[in-house]
Coordinates of C-alpha atoms and ligand atoms in Angstrom, one line a residue:
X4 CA -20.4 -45.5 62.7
X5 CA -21.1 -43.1 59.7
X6 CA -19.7 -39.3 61.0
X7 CA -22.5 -36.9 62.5
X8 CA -22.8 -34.0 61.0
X9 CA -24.5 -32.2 63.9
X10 CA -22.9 -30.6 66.9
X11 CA -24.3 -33.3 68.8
X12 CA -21.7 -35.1 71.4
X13 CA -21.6 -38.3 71.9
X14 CA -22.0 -40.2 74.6
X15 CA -24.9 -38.0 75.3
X16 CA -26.0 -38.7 79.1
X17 CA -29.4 -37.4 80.9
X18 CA -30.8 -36.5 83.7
X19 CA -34.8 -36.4 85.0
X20 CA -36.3 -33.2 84.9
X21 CA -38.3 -32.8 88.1
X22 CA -39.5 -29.6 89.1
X23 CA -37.2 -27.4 86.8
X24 CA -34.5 -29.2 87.8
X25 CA -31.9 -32.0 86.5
X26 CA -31.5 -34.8 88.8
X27 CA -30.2 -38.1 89.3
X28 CA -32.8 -41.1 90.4
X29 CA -33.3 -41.8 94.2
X30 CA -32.2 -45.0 93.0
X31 CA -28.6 -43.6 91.8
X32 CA -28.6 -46.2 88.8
X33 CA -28.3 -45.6 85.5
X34 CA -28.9 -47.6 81.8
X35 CA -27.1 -47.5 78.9
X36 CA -28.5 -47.0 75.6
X37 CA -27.1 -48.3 72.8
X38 CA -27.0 -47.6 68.6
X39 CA -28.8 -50.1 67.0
X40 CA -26.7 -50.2 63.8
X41 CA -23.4 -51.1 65.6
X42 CA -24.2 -52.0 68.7
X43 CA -21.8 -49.2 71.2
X44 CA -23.3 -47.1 73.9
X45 CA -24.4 -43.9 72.6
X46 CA -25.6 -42.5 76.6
X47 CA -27.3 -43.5 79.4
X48 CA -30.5 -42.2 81.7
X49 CA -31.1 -42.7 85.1
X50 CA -32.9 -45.6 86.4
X51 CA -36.0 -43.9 88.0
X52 CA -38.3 -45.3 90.8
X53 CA -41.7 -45.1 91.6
X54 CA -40.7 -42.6 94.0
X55 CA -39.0 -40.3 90.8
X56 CA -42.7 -40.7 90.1
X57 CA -44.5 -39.6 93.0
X58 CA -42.0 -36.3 93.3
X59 CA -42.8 -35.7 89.7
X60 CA -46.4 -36.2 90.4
X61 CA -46.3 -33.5 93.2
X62 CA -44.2 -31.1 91.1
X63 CA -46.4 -31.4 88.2
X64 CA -50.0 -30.4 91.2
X65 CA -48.1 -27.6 92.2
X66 CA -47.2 -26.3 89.3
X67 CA -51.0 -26.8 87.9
X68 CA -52.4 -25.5 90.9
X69 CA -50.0 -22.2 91.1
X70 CA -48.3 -21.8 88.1
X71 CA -50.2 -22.8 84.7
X72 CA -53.8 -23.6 84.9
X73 CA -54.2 -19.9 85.7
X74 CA -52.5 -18.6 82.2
X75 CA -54.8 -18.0 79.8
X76 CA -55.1 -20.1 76.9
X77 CA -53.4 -17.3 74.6
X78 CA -50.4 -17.5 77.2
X79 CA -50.0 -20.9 77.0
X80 CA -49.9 -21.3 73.1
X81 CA -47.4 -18.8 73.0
X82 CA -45.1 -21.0 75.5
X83 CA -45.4 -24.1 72.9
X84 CA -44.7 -21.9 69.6
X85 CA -41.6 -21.5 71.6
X86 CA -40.9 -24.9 72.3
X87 CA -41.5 -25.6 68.4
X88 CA -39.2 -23.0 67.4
X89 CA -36.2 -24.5 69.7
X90 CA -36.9 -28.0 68.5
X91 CA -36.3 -26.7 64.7
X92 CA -33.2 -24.4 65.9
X93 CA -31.8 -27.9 67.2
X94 CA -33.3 -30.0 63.8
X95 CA -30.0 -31.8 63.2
X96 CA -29.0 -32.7 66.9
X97 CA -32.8 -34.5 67.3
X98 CA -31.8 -36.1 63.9
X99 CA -28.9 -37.7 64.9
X100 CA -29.5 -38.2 68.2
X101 CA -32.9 -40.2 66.8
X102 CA -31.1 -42.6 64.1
X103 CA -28.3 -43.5 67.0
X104 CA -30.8 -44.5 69.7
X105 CA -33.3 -45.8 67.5
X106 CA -31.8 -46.8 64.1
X107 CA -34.3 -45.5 61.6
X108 CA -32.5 -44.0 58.6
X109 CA -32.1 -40.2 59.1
X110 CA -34.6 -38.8 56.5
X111 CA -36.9 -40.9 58.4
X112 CA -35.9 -39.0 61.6
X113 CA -35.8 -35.5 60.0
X114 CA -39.8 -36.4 59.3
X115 CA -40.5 -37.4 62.8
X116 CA -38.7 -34.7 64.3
X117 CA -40.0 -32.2 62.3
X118 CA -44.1 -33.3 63.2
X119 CA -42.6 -32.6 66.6
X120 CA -42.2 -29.2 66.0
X121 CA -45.7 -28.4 64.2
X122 CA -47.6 -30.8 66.7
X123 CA -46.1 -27.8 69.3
X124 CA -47.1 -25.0 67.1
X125 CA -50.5 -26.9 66.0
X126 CA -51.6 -27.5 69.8
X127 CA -50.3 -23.6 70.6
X128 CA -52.3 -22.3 67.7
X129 CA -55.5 -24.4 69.0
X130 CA -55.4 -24.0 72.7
X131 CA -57.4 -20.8 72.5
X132 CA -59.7 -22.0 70.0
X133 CA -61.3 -25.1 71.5
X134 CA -65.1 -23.8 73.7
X135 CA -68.0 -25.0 75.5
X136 CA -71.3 -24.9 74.7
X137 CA -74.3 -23.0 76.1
X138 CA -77.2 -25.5 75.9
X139 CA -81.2 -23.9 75.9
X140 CA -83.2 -23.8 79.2
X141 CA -86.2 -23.3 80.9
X142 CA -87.1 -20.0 81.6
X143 CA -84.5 -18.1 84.0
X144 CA -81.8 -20.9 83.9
X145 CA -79.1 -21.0 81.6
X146 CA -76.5 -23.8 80.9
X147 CA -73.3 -23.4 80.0
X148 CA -70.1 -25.6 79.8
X149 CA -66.3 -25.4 80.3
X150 CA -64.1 -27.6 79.5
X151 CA -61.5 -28.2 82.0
X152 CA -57.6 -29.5 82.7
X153 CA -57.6 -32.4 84.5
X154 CA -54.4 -31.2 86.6
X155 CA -52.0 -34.4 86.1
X156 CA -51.5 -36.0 83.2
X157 CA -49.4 -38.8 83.1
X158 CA -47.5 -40.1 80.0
X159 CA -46.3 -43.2 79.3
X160 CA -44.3 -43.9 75.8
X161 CA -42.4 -46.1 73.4
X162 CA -39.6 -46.4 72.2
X163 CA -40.1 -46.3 68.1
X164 CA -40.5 -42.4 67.2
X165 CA -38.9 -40.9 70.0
X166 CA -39.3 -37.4 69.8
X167 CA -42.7 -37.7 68.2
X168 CA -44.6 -39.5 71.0
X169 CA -42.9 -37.6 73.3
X170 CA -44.5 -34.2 71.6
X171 CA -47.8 -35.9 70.9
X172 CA -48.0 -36.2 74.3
X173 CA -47.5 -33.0 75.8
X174 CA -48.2 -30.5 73.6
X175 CA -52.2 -31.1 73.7
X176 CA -52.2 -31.9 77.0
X177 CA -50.2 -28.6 78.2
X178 CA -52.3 -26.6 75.7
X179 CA -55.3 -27.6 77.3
X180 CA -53.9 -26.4 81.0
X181 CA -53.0 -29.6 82.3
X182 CA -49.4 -30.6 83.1
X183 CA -47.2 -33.6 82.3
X184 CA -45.4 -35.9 84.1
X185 CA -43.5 -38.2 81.1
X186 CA -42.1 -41.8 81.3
X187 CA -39.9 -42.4 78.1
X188 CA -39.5 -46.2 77.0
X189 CA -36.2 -47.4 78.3
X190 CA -34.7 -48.1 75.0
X191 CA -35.0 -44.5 73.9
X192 CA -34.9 -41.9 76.4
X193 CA -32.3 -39.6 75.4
X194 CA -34.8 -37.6 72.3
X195 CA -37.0 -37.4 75.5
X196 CA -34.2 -36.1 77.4
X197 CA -33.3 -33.4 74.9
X198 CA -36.2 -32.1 74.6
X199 CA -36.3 -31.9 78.4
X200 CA -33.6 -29.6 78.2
X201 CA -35.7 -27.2 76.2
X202 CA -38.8 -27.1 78.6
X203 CA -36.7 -26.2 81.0
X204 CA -35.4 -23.4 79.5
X205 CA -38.7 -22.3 78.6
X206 CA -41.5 -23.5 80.1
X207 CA -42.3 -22.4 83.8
X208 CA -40.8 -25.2 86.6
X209 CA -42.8 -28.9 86.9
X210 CA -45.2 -27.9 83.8
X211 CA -43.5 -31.0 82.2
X212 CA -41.4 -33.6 84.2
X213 CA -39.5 -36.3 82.6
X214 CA -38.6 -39.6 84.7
X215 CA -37.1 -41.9 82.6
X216 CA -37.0 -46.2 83.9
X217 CA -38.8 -49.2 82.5
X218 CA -42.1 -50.9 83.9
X219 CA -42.1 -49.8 87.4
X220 CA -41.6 -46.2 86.9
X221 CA -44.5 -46.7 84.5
X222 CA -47.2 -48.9 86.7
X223 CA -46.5 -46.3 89.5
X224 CA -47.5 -43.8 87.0
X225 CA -50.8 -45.2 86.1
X226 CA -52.1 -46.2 89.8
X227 CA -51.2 -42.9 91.2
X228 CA -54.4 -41.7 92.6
X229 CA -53.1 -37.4 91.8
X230 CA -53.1 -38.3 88.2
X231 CA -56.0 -37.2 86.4
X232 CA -55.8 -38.8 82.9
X233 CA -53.3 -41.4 81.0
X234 CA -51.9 -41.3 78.2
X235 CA -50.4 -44.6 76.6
X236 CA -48.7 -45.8 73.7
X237 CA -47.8 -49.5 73.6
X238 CA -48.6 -52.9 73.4
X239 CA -51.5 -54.1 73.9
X240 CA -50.7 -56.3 76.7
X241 CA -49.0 -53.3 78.6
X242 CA -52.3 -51.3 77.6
X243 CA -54.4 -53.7 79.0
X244 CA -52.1 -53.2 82.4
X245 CA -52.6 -49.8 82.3
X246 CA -56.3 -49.7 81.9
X247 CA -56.5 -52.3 84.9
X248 CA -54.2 -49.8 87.2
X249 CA -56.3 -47.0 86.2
X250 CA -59.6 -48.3 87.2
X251 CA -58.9 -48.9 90.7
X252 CA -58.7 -44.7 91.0
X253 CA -61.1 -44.6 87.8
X254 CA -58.9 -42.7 86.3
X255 CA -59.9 -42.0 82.5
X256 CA -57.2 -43.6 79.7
X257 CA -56.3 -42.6 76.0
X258 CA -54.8 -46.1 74.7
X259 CA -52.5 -46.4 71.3
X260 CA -52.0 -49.7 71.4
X261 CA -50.9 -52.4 68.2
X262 CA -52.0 -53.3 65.3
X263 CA -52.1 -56.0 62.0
X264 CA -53.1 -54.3 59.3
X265 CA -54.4 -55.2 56.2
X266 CA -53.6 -54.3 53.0
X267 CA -55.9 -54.9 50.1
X268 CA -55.3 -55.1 46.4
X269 CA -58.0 -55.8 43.8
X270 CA -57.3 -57.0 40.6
X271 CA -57.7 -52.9 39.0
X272 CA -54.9 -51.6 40.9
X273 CA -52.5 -49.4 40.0
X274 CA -50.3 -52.0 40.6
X275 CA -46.6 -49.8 40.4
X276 CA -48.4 -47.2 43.1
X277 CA -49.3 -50.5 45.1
X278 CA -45.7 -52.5 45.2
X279 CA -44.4 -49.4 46.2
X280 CA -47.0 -47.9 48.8
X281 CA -46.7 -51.4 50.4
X282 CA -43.4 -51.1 50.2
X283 CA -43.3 -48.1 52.4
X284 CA -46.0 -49.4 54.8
X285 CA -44.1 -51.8 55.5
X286 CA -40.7 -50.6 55.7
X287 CA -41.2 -47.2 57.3
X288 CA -38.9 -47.5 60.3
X289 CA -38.2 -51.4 59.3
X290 CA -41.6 -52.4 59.9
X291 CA -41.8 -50.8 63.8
X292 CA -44.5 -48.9 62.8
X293 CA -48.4 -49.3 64.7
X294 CA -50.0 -48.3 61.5
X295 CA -47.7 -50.2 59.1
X296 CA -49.1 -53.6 56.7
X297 CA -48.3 -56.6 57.7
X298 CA -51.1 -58.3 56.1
X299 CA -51.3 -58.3 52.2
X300 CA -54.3 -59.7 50.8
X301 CA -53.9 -60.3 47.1
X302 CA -57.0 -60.8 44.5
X303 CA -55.8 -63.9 42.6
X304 CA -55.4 -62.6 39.0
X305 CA -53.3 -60.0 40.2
X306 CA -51.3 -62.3 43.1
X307 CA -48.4 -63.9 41.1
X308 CA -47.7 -60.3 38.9
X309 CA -47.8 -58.1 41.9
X310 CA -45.3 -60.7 44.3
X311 CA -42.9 -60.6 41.1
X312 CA -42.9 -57.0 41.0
X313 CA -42.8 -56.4 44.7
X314 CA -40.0 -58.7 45.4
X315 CA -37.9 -57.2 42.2
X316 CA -38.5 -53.5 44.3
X317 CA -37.2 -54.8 47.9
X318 CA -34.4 -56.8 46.4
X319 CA -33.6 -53.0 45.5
X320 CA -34.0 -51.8 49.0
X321 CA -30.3 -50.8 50.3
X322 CA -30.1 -52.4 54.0
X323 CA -27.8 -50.2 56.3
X324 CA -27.4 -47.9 59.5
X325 CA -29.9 -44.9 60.0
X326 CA -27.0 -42.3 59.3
X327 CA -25.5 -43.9 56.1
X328 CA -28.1 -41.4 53.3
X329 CA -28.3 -44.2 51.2
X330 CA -30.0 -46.8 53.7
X331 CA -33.6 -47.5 53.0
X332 CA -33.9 -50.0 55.6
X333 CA -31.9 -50.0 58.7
X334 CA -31.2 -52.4 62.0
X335 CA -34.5 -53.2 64.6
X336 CA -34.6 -50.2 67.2
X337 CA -33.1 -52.7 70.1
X338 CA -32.2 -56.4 71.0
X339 CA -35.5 -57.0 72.5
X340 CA -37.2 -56.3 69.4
X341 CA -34.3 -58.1 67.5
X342 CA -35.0 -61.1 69.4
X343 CA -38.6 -60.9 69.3
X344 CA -39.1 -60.3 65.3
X345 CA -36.2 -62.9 64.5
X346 CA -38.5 -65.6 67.0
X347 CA -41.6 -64.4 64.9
X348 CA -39.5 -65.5 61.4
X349 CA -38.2 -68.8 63.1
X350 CA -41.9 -69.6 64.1
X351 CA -43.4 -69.3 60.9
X352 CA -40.9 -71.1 59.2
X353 CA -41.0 -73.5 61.8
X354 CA -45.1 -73.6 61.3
X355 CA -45.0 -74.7 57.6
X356 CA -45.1 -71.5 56.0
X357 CA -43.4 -70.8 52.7
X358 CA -41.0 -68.4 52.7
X359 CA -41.7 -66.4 49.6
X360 CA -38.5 -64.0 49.7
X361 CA -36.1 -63.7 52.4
X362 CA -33.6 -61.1 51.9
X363 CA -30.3 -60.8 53.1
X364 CA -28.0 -58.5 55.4
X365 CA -24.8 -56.5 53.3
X366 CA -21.6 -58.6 54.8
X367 CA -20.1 -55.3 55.0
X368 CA -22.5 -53.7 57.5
X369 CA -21.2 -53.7 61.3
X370 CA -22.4 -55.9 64.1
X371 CA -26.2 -53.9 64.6
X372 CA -29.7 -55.6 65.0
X373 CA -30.6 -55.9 60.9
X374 CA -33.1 -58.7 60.4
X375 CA -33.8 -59.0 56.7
X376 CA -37.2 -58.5 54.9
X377 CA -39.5 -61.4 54.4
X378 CA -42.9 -62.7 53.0
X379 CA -44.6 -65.8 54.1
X380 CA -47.4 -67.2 52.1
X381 CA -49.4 -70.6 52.2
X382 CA -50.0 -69.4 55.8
X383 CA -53.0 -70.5 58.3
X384 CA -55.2 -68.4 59.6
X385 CA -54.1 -69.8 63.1
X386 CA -50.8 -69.0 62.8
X387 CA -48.6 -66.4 65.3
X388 CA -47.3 -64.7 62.4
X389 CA -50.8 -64.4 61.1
X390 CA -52.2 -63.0 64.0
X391 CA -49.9 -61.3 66.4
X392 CA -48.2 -58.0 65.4
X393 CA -44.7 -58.7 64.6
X394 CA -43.5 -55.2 64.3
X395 CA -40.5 -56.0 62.0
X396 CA -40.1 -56.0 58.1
X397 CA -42.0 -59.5 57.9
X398 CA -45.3 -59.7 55.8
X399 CA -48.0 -62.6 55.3
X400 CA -49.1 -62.8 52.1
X401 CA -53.3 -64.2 51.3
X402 CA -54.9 -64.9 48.0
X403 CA -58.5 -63.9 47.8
X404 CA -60.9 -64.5 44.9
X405 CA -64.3 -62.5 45.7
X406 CA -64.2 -59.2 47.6
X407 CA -66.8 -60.6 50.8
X408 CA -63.9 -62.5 51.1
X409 CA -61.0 -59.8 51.5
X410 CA -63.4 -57.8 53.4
X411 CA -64.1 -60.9 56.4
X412 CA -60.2 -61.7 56.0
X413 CA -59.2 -58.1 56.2
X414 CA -61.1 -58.0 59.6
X415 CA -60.4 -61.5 61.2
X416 CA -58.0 -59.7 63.9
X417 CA -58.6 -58.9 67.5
X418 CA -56.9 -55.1 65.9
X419 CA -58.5 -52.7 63.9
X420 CA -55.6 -49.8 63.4
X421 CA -55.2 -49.3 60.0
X422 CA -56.1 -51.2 56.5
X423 CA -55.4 -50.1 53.0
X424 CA -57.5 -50.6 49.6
X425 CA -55.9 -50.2 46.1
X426 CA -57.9 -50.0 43.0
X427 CA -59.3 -47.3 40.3
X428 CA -62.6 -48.0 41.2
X429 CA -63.3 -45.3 43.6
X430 CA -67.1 -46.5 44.2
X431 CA -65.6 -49.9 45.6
X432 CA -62.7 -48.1 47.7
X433 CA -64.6 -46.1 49.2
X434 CA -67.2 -48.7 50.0
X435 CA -64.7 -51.0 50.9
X436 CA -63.1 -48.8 52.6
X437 CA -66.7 -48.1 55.6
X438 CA -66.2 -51.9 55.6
X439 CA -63.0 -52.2 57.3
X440 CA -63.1 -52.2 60.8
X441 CA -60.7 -49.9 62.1
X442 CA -59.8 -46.8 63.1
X443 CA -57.9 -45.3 60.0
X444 CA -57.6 -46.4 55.7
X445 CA -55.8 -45.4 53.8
X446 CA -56.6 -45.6 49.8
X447 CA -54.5 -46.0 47.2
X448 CA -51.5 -44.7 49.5
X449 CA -49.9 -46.2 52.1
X450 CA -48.5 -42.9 53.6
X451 CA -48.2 -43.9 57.7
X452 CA -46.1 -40.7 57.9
X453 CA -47.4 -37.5 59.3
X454 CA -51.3 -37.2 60.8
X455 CA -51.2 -34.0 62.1
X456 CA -54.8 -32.5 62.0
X457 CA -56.4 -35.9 61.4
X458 CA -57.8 -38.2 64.2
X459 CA -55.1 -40.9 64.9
X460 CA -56.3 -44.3 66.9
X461 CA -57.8 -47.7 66.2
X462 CA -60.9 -49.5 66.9
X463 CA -60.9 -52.8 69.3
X464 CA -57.5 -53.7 70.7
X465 CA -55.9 -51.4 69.0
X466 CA -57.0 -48.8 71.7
X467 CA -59.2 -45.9 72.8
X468 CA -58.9 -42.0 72.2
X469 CA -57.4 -40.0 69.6
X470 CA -54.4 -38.3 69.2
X471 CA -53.0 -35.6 66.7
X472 CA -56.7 -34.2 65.9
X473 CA -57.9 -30.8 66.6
X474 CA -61.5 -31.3 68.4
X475 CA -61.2 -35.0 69.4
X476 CA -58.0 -34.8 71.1
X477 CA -58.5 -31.7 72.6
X478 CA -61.8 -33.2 74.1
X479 CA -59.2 -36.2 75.5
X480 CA -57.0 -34.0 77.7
X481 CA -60.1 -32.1 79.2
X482 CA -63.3 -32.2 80.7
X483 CA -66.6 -30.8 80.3
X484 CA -68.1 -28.7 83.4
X485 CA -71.5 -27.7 83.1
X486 CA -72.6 -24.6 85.4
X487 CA -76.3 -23.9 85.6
X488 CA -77.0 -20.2 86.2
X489 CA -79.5 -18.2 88.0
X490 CA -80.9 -15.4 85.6
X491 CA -83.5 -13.3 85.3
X492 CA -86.5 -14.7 83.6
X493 CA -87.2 -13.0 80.3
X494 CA -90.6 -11.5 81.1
X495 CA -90.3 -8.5 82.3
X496 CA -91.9 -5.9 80.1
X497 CA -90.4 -3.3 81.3
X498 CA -86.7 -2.8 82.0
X499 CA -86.8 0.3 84.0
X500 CA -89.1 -1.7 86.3
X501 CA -85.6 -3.1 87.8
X502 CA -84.5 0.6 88.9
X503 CA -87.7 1.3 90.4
X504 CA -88.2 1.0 94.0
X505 CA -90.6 -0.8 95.3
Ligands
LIG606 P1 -44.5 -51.6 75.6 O1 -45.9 -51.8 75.9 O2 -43.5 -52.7 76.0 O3 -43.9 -50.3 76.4 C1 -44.5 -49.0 76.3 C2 -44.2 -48.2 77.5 O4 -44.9 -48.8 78.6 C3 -42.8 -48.1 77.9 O5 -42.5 -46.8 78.3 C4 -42.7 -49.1 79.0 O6 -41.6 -48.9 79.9 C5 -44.0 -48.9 79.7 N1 -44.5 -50.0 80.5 C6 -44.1 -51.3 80.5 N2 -44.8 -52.0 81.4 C7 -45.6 -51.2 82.0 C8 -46.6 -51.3 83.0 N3 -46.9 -52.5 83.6 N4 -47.3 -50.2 83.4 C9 -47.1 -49.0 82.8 N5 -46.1 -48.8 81.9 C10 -45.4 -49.9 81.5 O7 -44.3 -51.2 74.1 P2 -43.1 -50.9 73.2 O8 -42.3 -52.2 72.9 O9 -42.3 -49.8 73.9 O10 -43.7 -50.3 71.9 C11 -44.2 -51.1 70.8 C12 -45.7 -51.1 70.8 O11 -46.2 -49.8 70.8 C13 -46.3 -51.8 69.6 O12 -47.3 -52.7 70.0 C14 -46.9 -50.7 68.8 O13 -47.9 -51.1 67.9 C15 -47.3 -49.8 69.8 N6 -47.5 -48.4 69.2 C16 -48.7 -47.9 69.0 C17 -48.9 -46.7 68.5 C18 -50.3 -46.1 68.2 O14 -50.3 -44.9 68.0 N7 -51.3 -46.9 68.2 C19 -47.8 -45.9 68.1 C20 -46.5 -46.5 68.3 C21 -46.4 -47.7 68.9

């Protein structure tokens, strides 16, 4: 392994924080995690139970009920542009501690880790700015609204930008008065874990509670009947699981679920800005990316001209571990993804595809999880590859020859995350662009980094809710109350007449 440059110490081993406090599971087990790009443990978590969970849960009430939905707004921002400041003192040490448990290359985790910190100063800066309405009545009534914590929220996360989705989901929903109790994804607990160690120093006891485990943890989480709102990032499947565990309390969910995204190139594009835009959305974090292309739908004049050029760029691409600076793609996050993106490429080959380019792991690399880029073509439309998210560096390449067509290809997926449009002609992109059904495009960039500010989350399987906006999430982590008021009607001449006795 390359040599860290932070003061970060390795093996780096957690604990749950429940109430304030460090502890072990109920259960007494532990996991290890391992690094990606050479396979060694780099730490370990506990094992937690659904009964980490219900403590947690109870924590989290008490500390809603007693310690922090009666802040003020103000009070509460100023606690999360503490947390951000803490997070940036520490930037190397989330870094590192990202590219060992995860694998992405380091500049990739400096990103990731740094929208941690502003998603903490952007939801401390907005929870005092976010209102209710008063809404015109009838003579001496008057509406107004608040909008309201749930109490409990629980969080449930993956495992592919650690210390981002563990900020995305818990700075809005703190801001907004609610508190957190946080399930990390087993394979990368330990940015979780960190930052843990932070809101403890900082943030008043059980506000946010970490218990770290796989499934069961997680299914206890979104059936508890004191939880007052999900939050979930995942697979669709496990969404899906989520929403049915929620409903039996009808308990409201926010969903980020997968995606298979489409990436459109007419024959105008500016065709260097497109080879290497789709490079990038494809190989940002080795293609574990929800918002990343794995659909590229070629215009036919432009098909052979664009493959050539793309495949001379990737055969450029250095393939390495996360903490070598000159890796451009690194190892899958973990075996199970290993396994499952390397069964994806074996199935598609297997299926009659043609493999257009297949690169090739560096002999000199150690033992880690690398799978190599690759591009199908002559693919049907039936096909896994074709429509399941693979969530590796593996694209599907389709030729199109009129733009109805591009437009019913681009949105022949049960997803609608992302999709992309290149061209010059900004009358067609941006047309093309209301035609694509889903949630985010992006045109003539490919730029699946940073969405601070802008509403993040897809249409149809790809989920419900958004997250990293200013209005739209802060409506998803409260609720409106409306409270109808006696008042005096406005026709009384006189106002002295109210200090006169009768
Ligand atoms: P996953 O669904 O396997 O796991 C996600 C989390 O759910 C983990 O913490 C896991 O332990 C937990 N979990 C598993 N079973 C559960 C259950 N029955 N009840 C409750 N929780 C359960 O997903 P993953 O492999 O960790 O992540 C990859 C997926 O996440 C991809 O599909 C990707 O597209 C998606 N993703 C979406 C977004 C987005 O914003 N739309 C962002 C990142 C990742």
């Amino acid at each position: 392994m390359p040599e860290l440059q932070s003061k970060l110490r390795l093996p780096y081993d957690g604990q749950l924080l429940i109430d304030g406090a460090f502890v072990e599971s109920e259960s007494g087990d532990r996991f290890d995690v391992e690094n990606p790009a050479d396979r060694t443990v780099i730490g370990s978590a506990p094992d937690g139970t659904a009964a980490d969970i219900d403590t947690a849960v109870d924590a989290a009430q008490e500390a809603y009920e007693h310690r922090w939905r009666t802040l003020s707004a103000r009070e509460r921002g100023r606690y999360l542009f503490e947390i951000a400041d803490a997070i940036e003192a520490e930037m190397e040490t989330f870094v590192e501690l990202e590219t060992v448990e995860n694998g992405k290359p380091r500049d990739q985790s400096r990103s990731d880790v740094t929208e941690a910190a502003d998603t903490f100063r952007y939801y401390g800066g907005a929870a005092d700015k976010h209102h209710g309405d008063t809404i015109p009545e009838k003579r001496e009534l008057f509406d107004y609204t608040v909008r309201e914590p749930y109490g409990v929220v629980g969080c449930i996360i993956p495992w592919n930008w650690p210390p981002m989705h563990t900020a995305d989901f818990t700075a809005a929903p703190i801001a907004c008065g609610n508190t957190v109790v946080l399930k990390p994804a087993p394979e990368a607990p330990l940015s979780s874990l960190k930052m843990a160690t932070l809101w403890q120093e900082i943030l008043p006891d059980g506000v946010v509670n970490v218990v770290t485990g796989g499934a069961k943890p997680g299914a206890r989480l979104a059936s508890h009947p004191d939880v007052g709102k999900i939050g979930f990032t995942g697979h669709t499947q496990t969404g899906t699981k989520v929403m049915e565990a929620a409903a039996e309390t009808i308990t409201e969910v926010m969903l980020e679920l997968g995606g298979k995204n489409p990436n459109i190139v007419l024959p105008d594009a500016p065709l260097q800005a497109a080879v290497e835009g789709t490079a990038a959305g494809l190989f940002t974090n080795t293609g574990q990316a929800c918002a990343g292309c794995e659909r590229l739908l070629l215009h036919e004049d432009i098909a052979d001209e664009f493959l050539s050029a793309f495949t001379d760029h990737v055969s450029a691409l250095t393939i390495g571990p996360g903490l070598d600076p000159e890796t451009d793609i690194a190892p899958l996050a973990n075996k199970k993804q290993y396994d499952k993106v390397s069964g994806y490429i074996e199935r598609g080959k297997a299926a009659g595809a043609t493999v257009l380019y297949e690169g090739s792991v560096p002999d000199d690399v150690d033992d880690g999880y690398y799978v190599p880029p690759v591009l199908f073509g002559d693919v049907d439309p039936d096909m896994d590859i074709v429509r399941e998210e693979v969530f590796g560096p593996v694209m599907i390449v389709q030729e199109f020859s009129a733009v109805s067509d591009a437009v019913a290809m681009a949105n022949d997926t049960q997803y609608g995350l992302t999709g992309a449009v290149w061209t010059k002609d900004m009358r067609v992109g941006n047309r093309l662009a209301r035609r694509i059904d889903a949630g985010i495009v992006y045109l003539n960039n490919y730029d699946n980094g940073t969405f601070l500010g802008a509403p993040f989350g897809g249409f149809g399987r790809s989920g419900v809710g958004k997250k990293l906006a200013f209005e739209e999430t802060l409506q998803e982590f409260t609720r409106t109350k409306t409270i109808r008021t006696r008042i005096a009607e406005d026709t009384v001449d006189d106002l002295d007449a109210y200090y006169t006795d009768d």
